[in-house]
CSV table of C-alpha atoms in Angstrom, one decimal:
chain,number,residue,atom,x,y,z
A,96,MET,CA,-72.6,8.7,-11.0
A,97,ALA,CA,-75.0,9.5,-8.2
A,98,SER,CA,-75.9,6.8,-5.8
A,99,THR,CA,-79.6,7.5,-6.1
A,100,THR,CA,-82.2,6.8,-8.8
A,101,GLU,CA,-85.0,8.9,-10.2
A,102,THR,CA,-87.8,7.3,-12.3
A,103,LYS,CA,-88.0,10.5,-14.4
A,104,ASN,CA,-84.8,9.3,-16.0
A,105,TYR,CA,-86.2,5.8,-16.8
A,106,LYS,CA,-87.0,4.8,-20.4
A,107,PHE,CA,-89.2,2.0,-21.8
A,108,ASN,CA,-86.4,0.7,-23.8
A,109,HIS,CA,-87.5,-2.4,-25.7
A,110,SER,CA,-89.8,-5.3,-26.1
A,111,MET,CA,-88.4,-8.8,-26.8
A,112,LEU,CA,-89.8,-11.3,-29.2
A,113,ARG,CA,-88.5,-14.7,-30.0
A,114,VAL,CA,-88.2,-15.4,-33.7
A,115,LYS,CA,-87.8,-18.5,-35.9
A,116,ASP,CA,-85.7,-17.0,-38.7
A,117,PRO,CA,-83.8,-13.8,-37.9
A,118,LYS,CA,-83.1,-13.1,-41.6
A,119,GLU,CA,-86.7,-12.9,-42.4
A,120,SER,CA,-87.6,-11.0,-39.2
A,121,VAL,CA,-84.8,-8.4,-39.7
A,122,LYS,CA,-85.9,-8.0,-43.3
A,123,PHE,CA,-89.5,-7.3,-42.2
A,124,TYR,CA,-88.7,-4.7,-39.5
A,125,SER,CA,-86.2,-3.1,-41.8
A,126,PHE,CA,-88.9,-2.8,-44.4
A,127,LEU,CA,-90.9,-0.9,-41.8
A,128,GLY,CA,-88.0,1.5,-41.5
A,129,MET,CA,-86.1,0.2,-38.5
A,130,SER,CA,-82.3,0.0,-38.4
A,131,MET,CA,-80.2,-2.7,-36.8
A,132,LEU,CA,-78.7,-0.8,-33.8
A,133,LYS,CA,-76.9,-3.7,-32.1
A,134,LYS,CA,-76.4,-7.4,-32.4
A,135,LEU,CA,-75.2,-9.4,-29.4
A,136,GLU,CA,-73.9,-12.9,-30.0
A,137,PHE,CA,-73.8,-15.6,-27.4
A,138,PRO,CA,-72.5,-18.7,-29.2
A,139,ASP,CA,-71.8,-20.6,-26.0
A,140,ALA,CA,-75.4,-20.3,-25.1
A,141,LYS,CA,-76.5,-20.7,-28.7
A,142,PHE,CA,-78.5,-17.6,-29.1
A,143,ASP,CA,-78.2,-14.1,-30.7
A,144,LEU,CA,-80.0,-10.8,-29.9
A,145,TYR,CA,-80.9,-8.2,-32.6
A,146,PHE,CA,-81.9,-4.7,-31.5
A,147,LEU,CA,-83.9,-2.7,-34.0
A,148,GLY,CA,-85.3,0.8,-33.8
A,149,TYR,CA,-85.9,4.0,-35.8
A,150,ASP,CA,-82.6,5.9,-36.3
A,151,SER,CA,-83.1,8.3,-39.2
A,152,PRO,CA,-82.4,12.0,-38.6
A,153,LYS,CA,-86.2,12.3,-38.2
A,154,ALA,CA,-86.4,9.7,-35.5
A,155,ALA,CA,-87.2,10.5,-31.9
A,156,SER,CA,-83.9,9.3,-30.4
A,157,ALA,CA,-81.6,9.3,-33.4
A,158,GLY,CA,-78.0,8.6,-32.6
A,159,ASN,CA,-78.5,7.7,-29.0
A,160,ASN,CA,-76.8,4.7,-27.4
A,161,VAL,CA,-79.0,1.6,-27.6
A,162,TRP,CA,-80.0,1.8,-23.9
A,163,ASP,CA,-80.8,5.6,-24.1
A,164,ARG,CA,-83.8,5.0,-26.4
A,165,GLU,CA,-87.4,4.0,-26.3
A,166,GLY,CA,-89.4,1.9,-28.6
A,167,LEU,CA,-86.8,-0.7,-29.6
A,168,ILE,CA,-87.6,-4.3,-30.6
A,169,GLU,CA,-85.3,-7.0,-29.5
A,170,LEU,CA,-85.4,-10.2,-31.6
A,171,THR,CA,-84.1,-13.3,-29.9
A,172,HIS,CA,-82.9,-16.2,-32.1
A,173,ASN,CA,-82.1,-19.6,-30.6
A,174,TYR,CA,-79.8,-21.4,-33.0
A,175,GLY,CA,-81.4,-24.0,-35.2
A,176,THR,CA,-85.0,-22.9,-35.0
A,177,GLU,CA,-84.9,-21.6,-38.6
A,178,ASN,CA,-84.2,-25.2,-39.8
A,179,ASP,CA,-86.8,-26.8,-37.5
A,180,ALA,CA,-90.0,-27.5,-39.5
A,181,GLU,CA,-91.9,-28.0,-36.2
A,182,TYR,CA,-90.8,-24.8,-34.5
A,183,LYS,CA,-93.4,-22.1,-34.2
A,184,VAL,CA,-93.7,-19.2,-31.8
A,185,ASN,CA,-96.7,-18.3,-29.7
A,186,ASN,CA,-97.9,-14.9,-31.0
A,187,GLY,CA,-99.9,-14.3,-27.8
A,188,ASN,CA,-103.3,-14.0,-29.5
A,189,VAL,CA,-104.4,-17.6,-29.8
A,190,GLU,CA,-106.3,-19.3,-27.0
A,191,PRO,CA,-105.4,-20.7,-24.5
A,192,HIS,CA,-102.1,-18.9,-24.7
A,193,ARG,CA,-103.1,-15.2,-24.9
A,194,GLY,CA,-101.2,-12.5,-23.1
A,195,PHE,CA,-98.9,-10.3,-25.2
A,196,GLY,CA,-101.0,-8.6,-27.8
A,197,HIS,CA,-99.0,-6.6,-30.3
A,198,THR,CA,-96.4,-4.0,-31.0
A,199,CYS,CA,-97.6,-0.8,-32.8
A,200,ILE,CA,-96.0,1.6,-35.3
A,201,SER,CA,-97.4,5.0,-36.0
A,202,VAL,CA,-97.0,6.3,-39.6
A,203,ASP,CA,-97.3,9.5,-41.5
A,204,ASN,CA,-99.9,8.5,-44.1
A,205,ILE,CA,-101.7,5.4,-43.0
A,206,GLN,CA,-103.4,4.5,-46.3
A,207,ALA,CA,-100.1,4.8,-48.3
A,208,ALA,CA,-98.2,3.0,-45.6
A,209,CYS,CA,-100.6,0.1,-45.6
A,210,GLN,CA,-100.6,-0.1,-49.4
A,211,ARG,CA,-96.8,-0.2,-49.4
A,212,ILE,CA,-96.9,-3.1,-46.9
A,213,GLU,CA,-99.5,-5.0,-49.0
A,214,ASP,CA,-97.6,-4.4,-52.2
A,215,ALA,CA,-94.5,-6.0,-50.6
A,216,GLY,CA,-96.5,-9.2,-50.0
A,217,TYR,CA,-96.9,-9.1,-46.3
A,218,LYS,CA,-100.1,-10.4,-44.8
A,219,PHE,CA,-102.6,-8.5,-42.7
A,220,GLN,CA,-104.6,-9.7,-39.7
A,221,LYS,CA,-106.8,-6.7,-40.3
A,222,LYS,CA,-106.8,-4.2,-43.2
A,223,LEU,CA,-108.0,-0.7,-42.8
A,224,SER,CA,-111.2,-1.6,-44.7
A,225,ASP,CA,-112.0,-4.6,-42.4
A,226,GLY,CA,-114.5,-4.3,-39.5
A,227,ARG,CA,-115.8,-1.1,-38.0
A,228,MET,CA,-112.4,0.4,-36.9
A,229,ARG,CA,-111.2,1.9,-40.2
A,230,HIS,CA,-108.4,4.0,-38.7
A,231,ILE,CA,-106.2,1.0,-37.6
A,232,ALA,CA,-104.7,-2.0,-39.3
A,233,PHE,CA,-102.8,-5.0,-38.2
A,234,VAL,CA,-100.0,-6.5,-40.3
A,235,LEU,CA,-98.4,-9.9,-39.5
A,236,ASP,CA,-94.6,-10.3,-39.1
A,237,PRO,CA,-92.9,-13.5,-40.3
A,238,ASP,CA,-93.8,-15.2,-37.0
A,239,ASP,CA,-97.4,-14.0,-37.1
A,240,TYR,CA,-96.9,-11.5,-34.3
A,241,PHE,CA,-99.4,-8.7,-34.7
A,242,VAL,CA,-98.0,-5.2,-35.6
A,243,GLU,CA,-100.7,-2.5,-35.3
A,244,VAL,CA,-100.4,0.4,-37.7
A,245,VAL,CA,-101.9,3.8,-36.7
A,246,GLY,CA,-101.8,7.2,-38.3
A,247,GLN,CA,-100.0,10.2,-36.9
A,248,LYS,CA,-102.6,12.4,-38.7
A,249,PRO,CA,-106.4,12.1,-39.0
A,250,LEU,CA,-107.6,9.5,-41.5
A,251,GLU,CA,-109.3,12.0,-43.7
A,252,ALA,CA,-106.2,14.1,-44.0
A,253,THR,CA,-104.2,11.3,-45.6
A,254,GLU,CA,-106.7,9.5,-47.8
A,255,ASN,CA,-105.5,10.9,-51.0
A,256,VAL,CA,-101.8,10.9,-50.2
A,257,LYS,CA,-99.8,8.3,-52.2
A,258,GLU,CA,-96.4,8.7,-50.5
A,259,THR,CA,-95.1,7.5,-47.2
A,260,ASP,CA,-91.8,8.2,-45.5
A,261,VAL,CA,-90.5,5.4,-43.3
A,262,GLU,CA,-88.1,7.8,-41.7
A,263,THR,CA,-91.0,9.5,-39.9
A,264,TYR,CA,-92.4,6.3,-38.4
A,265,ARG,CA,-92.4,5.6,-34.6
A,266,MET,CA,-92.4,2.3,-32.6
A,267,ASN,CA,-95.3,3.7,-30.7
A,268,HIS,CA,-96.4,1.1,-28.1
A,269,THR,CA,-96.5,-2.5,-26.9
A,270,MET,CA,-99.8,-4.0,-25.8
A,271,LEU,CA,-100.1,-6.5,-22.9
A,272,ARG,CA,-103.4,-8.0,-21.6
A,273,VAL,CA,-103.8,-7.7,-17.8
A,274,LYS,CA,-106.1,-9.5,-15.4
A,275,ASP,CA,-106.6,-6.7,-12.9
A,276,ALA,CA,-106.3,-3.2,-14.2
A,277,GLU,CA,-106.1,-1.6,-10.7
A,278,LYS,CA,-103.2,-3.8,-9.7
A,279,SER,CA,-101.3,-3.3,-13.0
A,280,LEU,CA,-101.8,0.4,-13.0
A,281,LYS,CA,-100.6,0.7,-9.5
A,282,PHE,CA,-97.5,-1.4,-10.3
A,283,TYR,CA,-96.5,0.5,-13.5
A,284,GLN,CA,-97.1,3.9,-12.0
A,285,GLU,CA,-96.0,3.6,-8.4
A,286,VAL,CA,-93.3,0.9,-8.8
A,287,LEU,CA,-91.9,1.6,-12.3
A,288,GLY,CA,-92.7,5.3,-12.3
A,289,MET,CA,-94.7,5.5,-15.5
A,290,SER,CA,-97.4,8.1,-16.1
A,291,LEU,CA,-100.9,7.4,-17.4
A,292,TYR,CA,-101.3,9.3,-20.7
A,293,ARG,CA,-104.8,8.4,-21.6
A,294,LYS,CA,-107.4,5.7,-21.3
A,295,HIS,CA,-110.2,4.4,-23.5
A,296,GLU,CA,-113.3,2.8,-21.9
A,297,SER,CA,-115.6,0.6,-24.0
A,298,GLU,CA,-118.6,-0.4,-21.9
A,299,ALA,CA,-120.2,-2.0,-25.0
A,300,GLY,CA,-117.1,-4.0,-25.8
A,301,GLY,CA,-116.4,-4.9,-22.1
A,302,PHE,CA,-112.8,-3.7,-22.1
A,303,SER,CA,-110.6,-0.7,-21.2
A,304,LEU,CA,-107.3,0.4,-22.6
A,305,PHE,CA,-104.6,2.3,-20.7
A,306,PHE,CA,-101.6,4.0,-22.3
A,307,LEU,CA,-98.6,4.7,-20.0
A,308,GLY,CA,-95.1,6.0,-20.6
A,309,TYR,CA,-92.2,8.0,-19.3
A,310,PRO,CA,-92.8,11.7,-19.9
A,311,GLY,CA,-89.2,12.6,-20.4
A,312,GLU,CA,-88.6,16.1,-21.9
A,313,LYS,CA,-91.9,16.2,-23.7
A,314,GLY,CA,-94.0,15.8,-20.5
A,315,VAL,CA,-97.4,14.1,-20.1
A,316,PRO,CA,-99.6,14.9,-23.1
A,317,GLY,CA,-102.3,17.5,-22.3
A,318,GLU,CA,-106.0,17.0,-22.7
A,319,GLY,CA,-106.9,16.3,-26.3
A,320,GLN,CA,-103.3,15.8,-27.3
A,321,GLY,CA,-102.5,12.6,-29.2
A,322,THR,CA,-99.8,10.1,-28.5
A,323,ALA,CA,-99.1,8.9,-32.0
A,324,ASP,CA,-95.9,10.9,-32.2
A,325,ARG,CA,-94.5,9.2,-29.1
A,326,GLU,CA,-92.2,6.1,-28.8
A,327,GLY,CA,-92.0,3.6,-26.0
A,328,LEU,CA,-95.6,3.6,-24.7
A,329,LEU,CA,-97.2,0.6,-22.9
A,330,GLU,CA,-100.8,-0.2,-23.6
A,331,LEU,CA,-102.6,-2.3,-21.0
A,332,THR,CA,-105.7,-4.1,-22.2
A,333,TRP,CA,-108.2,-5.1,-19.5
A,334,ASN,CA,-111.2,-7.2,-20.3
A,335,HIS,CA,-113.8,-6.5,-17.6
A,336,GLY,CA,-114.4,-9.2,-15.1
A,337,THR,CA,-111.2,-11.2,-15.4
A,338,GLU,CA,-110.1,-9.8,-12.1
A,339,LYS,CA,-113.0,-11.6,-10.4
A,340,ASP,CA,-112.0,-15.1,-11.6
A,341,GLU,CA,-109.4,-16.6,-9.3
A,342,SER,CA,-108.5,-19.3,-11.8
A,343,PHE,CA,-107.9,-16.8,-14.7
A,344,SER,CA,-104.4,-16.0,-15.9
A,345,TYR,CA,-102.7,-14.8,-19.0
A,346,HIS,CA,-99.8,-16.5,-20.7
A,347,ASP,CA,-96.5,-14.8,-19.8
A,348,GLY,CA,-94.8,-15.8,-23.1
A,349,ASN,CA,-91.9,-17.6,-21.3
A,350,SER,CA,-93.6,-20.8,-20.3
A,351,GLN,CA,-94.4,-23.2,-23.2
A,352,PRO,CA,-95.3,-22.4,-25.9
A,353,GLN,CA,-92.9,-19.4,-25.9
A,354,GLY,CA,-93.1,-16.2,-27.9
A,355,PHE,CA,-93.0,-12.7,-26.3
A,356,GLY,CA,-90.2,-12.6,-23.7
A,357,HIS,CA,-90.2,-9.4,-21.8
A,358,ILE,CA,-90.3,-5.6,-21.8
A,359,CYS,CA,-87.2,-3.7,-20.7
A,360,VAL,CA,-86.8,-0.5,-18.7
A,361,SER,CA,-83.4,1.3,-18.8
A,362,VAL,CA,-82.5,3.2,-15.6
A,363,ASP,CA,-80.1,5.9,-14.5
A,364,ASN,CA,-78.4,3.8,-11.7
A,365,LEU,CA,-78.8,0.1,-11.9
A,366,ASP,CA,-77.8,-0.7,-8.4
A,367,ALA,CA,-79.8,2.1,-6.9
A,368,ALA,CA,-82.9,1.2,-9.0
A,369,CYS,CA,-82.7,-2.4,-7.9
A,370,SER,CA,-82.4,-1.4,-4.3
A,371,ARG,CA,-85.4,0.8,-4.7
A,372,LEU,CA,-87.4,-2.1,-6.2
A,373,GLU,CA,-86.2,-4.3,-3.4
A,374,SER,CA,-87.6,-1.8,-0.9
A,375,LEU,CA,-91.0,-1.9,-2.7
A,376,ASN,CA,-91.1,-5.7,-2.3
A,377,VAL,CA,-91.3,-6.6,-5.9
A,378,ASN,CA,-91.4,-10.1,-7.1
A,379,TRP,CA,-88.0,-10.9,-8.6
A,380,LYS,CA,-87.3,-13.3,-11.5
A,381,LYS,CA,-83.6,-12.6,-11.4
A,382,ARG,CA,-81.7,-10.3,-9.0
A,383,LEU,CA,-78.5,-8.7,-10.2
A,384,THR,CA,-76.5,-11.2,-8.1
A,385,ASP,CA,-78.2,-14.2,-9.7
A,386,GLY,CA,-76.6,-16.2,-12.5
A,387,ARG,CA,-73.7,-15.2,-14.7
A,388,MET,CA,-75.1,-11.9,-16.1
A,389,LYS,CA,-74.6,-9.4,-13.3
A,390,ASN,CA,-75.6,-6.4,-15.3
A,391,VAL,CA,-79.3,-7.2,-15.8
A,392,ALA,CA,-82.2,-7.9,-13.5
A,393,PHE,CA,-85.7,-9.1,-14.1
A,394,VAL,CA,-88.8,-8.3,-12.0
A,395,LEU,CA,-92.3,-9.7,-12.4
A,396,ASP,CA,-95.4,-7.6,-12.9
A,397,PRO,CA,-98.8,-8.6,-11.4
A,398,ASP,CA,-99.5,-10.9,-14.4
A,399,ASN,CA,-96.0,-12.4,-14.2
A,400,TYR,CA,-94.8,-10.7,-17.4
A,401,PHE,CA,-91.0,-10.3,-17.2
A,402,ILE,CA,-89.5,-6.8,-17.0
A,403,GLU,CA,-85.8,-6.5,-17.6
A,404,ILE,CA,-83.9,-3.7,-15.8
A,405,VAL,CA,-80.7,-2.5,-17.5
A,406,GLN,CA,-78.3,0.4,-17.1
A,407,ASN,CA,-78.7,3.4,-19.5
A,408,GLU,CA,-75.1,3.9,-20.7
A,409,ARG,CA,-75.6,7.7,-20.9
A,410,PHE,CA,-75.3,7.8,-17.1
A,411,THR,CA,-72.1,5.7,-16.8
A,412,ASP,CA,-70.2,6.3,-20.1
A,413,LYS,CA,-69.4,2.5,-20.0
A,414,ALA,CA,-70.7,-0.2,-22.3
A,415,ASN,CA,-73.1,-2.8,-20.8
A,416,PHE,CA,-71.9,-5.6,-23.1
């Protein structure tokens, strides 16, 4: 393995969510077409990790090792929460604990997909017919995390289609609210090496959306090209003016009340990647040398969201865990 690192080899691997009852959560994400790719058990520390992602022959990274993928969801279960009537996660969308916003799946036929979800008895935060934005929906997972549903095709092209194939779905993006768009864009582009795919400005709504990702073999989408067929994008939501308020901050998900935990980037050379981050003067939550787990590191973004850094096993041919 080379002693250098190149951000073109990096992948936005997963987003971690704490869950109350893993059986219910795994059932929900499996219903959305995801497969259990790996389960890591840490009985001494009293928690388990469940890694889910799309793995059908039609999936973007079918058959790859867990760390050589994008768009995974990691569910963290702390033993006993499922039996605790008082336990509830912070979904990131209720004041004063807003921060993480949602994950998003893209689907083949959005009307049929939403109907299938509704028929299964799952609740919606927003149905397609609600509000002005008729091309997106938000379903609630068992912990009331928001899961956005978007179509891979124009709305009018799928309105009379009754079938939906979960094997064609993608875990498209994860949304985080950021205080200062300029600082966050600089961090994710210059420090983590992501590319800006597209942005949406809403002057009337007072917000801007920025979609970033690692281009990989597909490259950066061209002008007018959509991103619904991609996996592992990061959506940053900036509400205009927050950057001017010194006292303003978003909830990072790891202080109480907890919910969202982190996003994770897998790299080609873990030691070299961490040395590069050190040279860029990042804020560390955990260096490789800290604690018992010497094969993961955590850096902090400008809003103090945790970003895990792990080794992509494709470059080492050696298991991380």
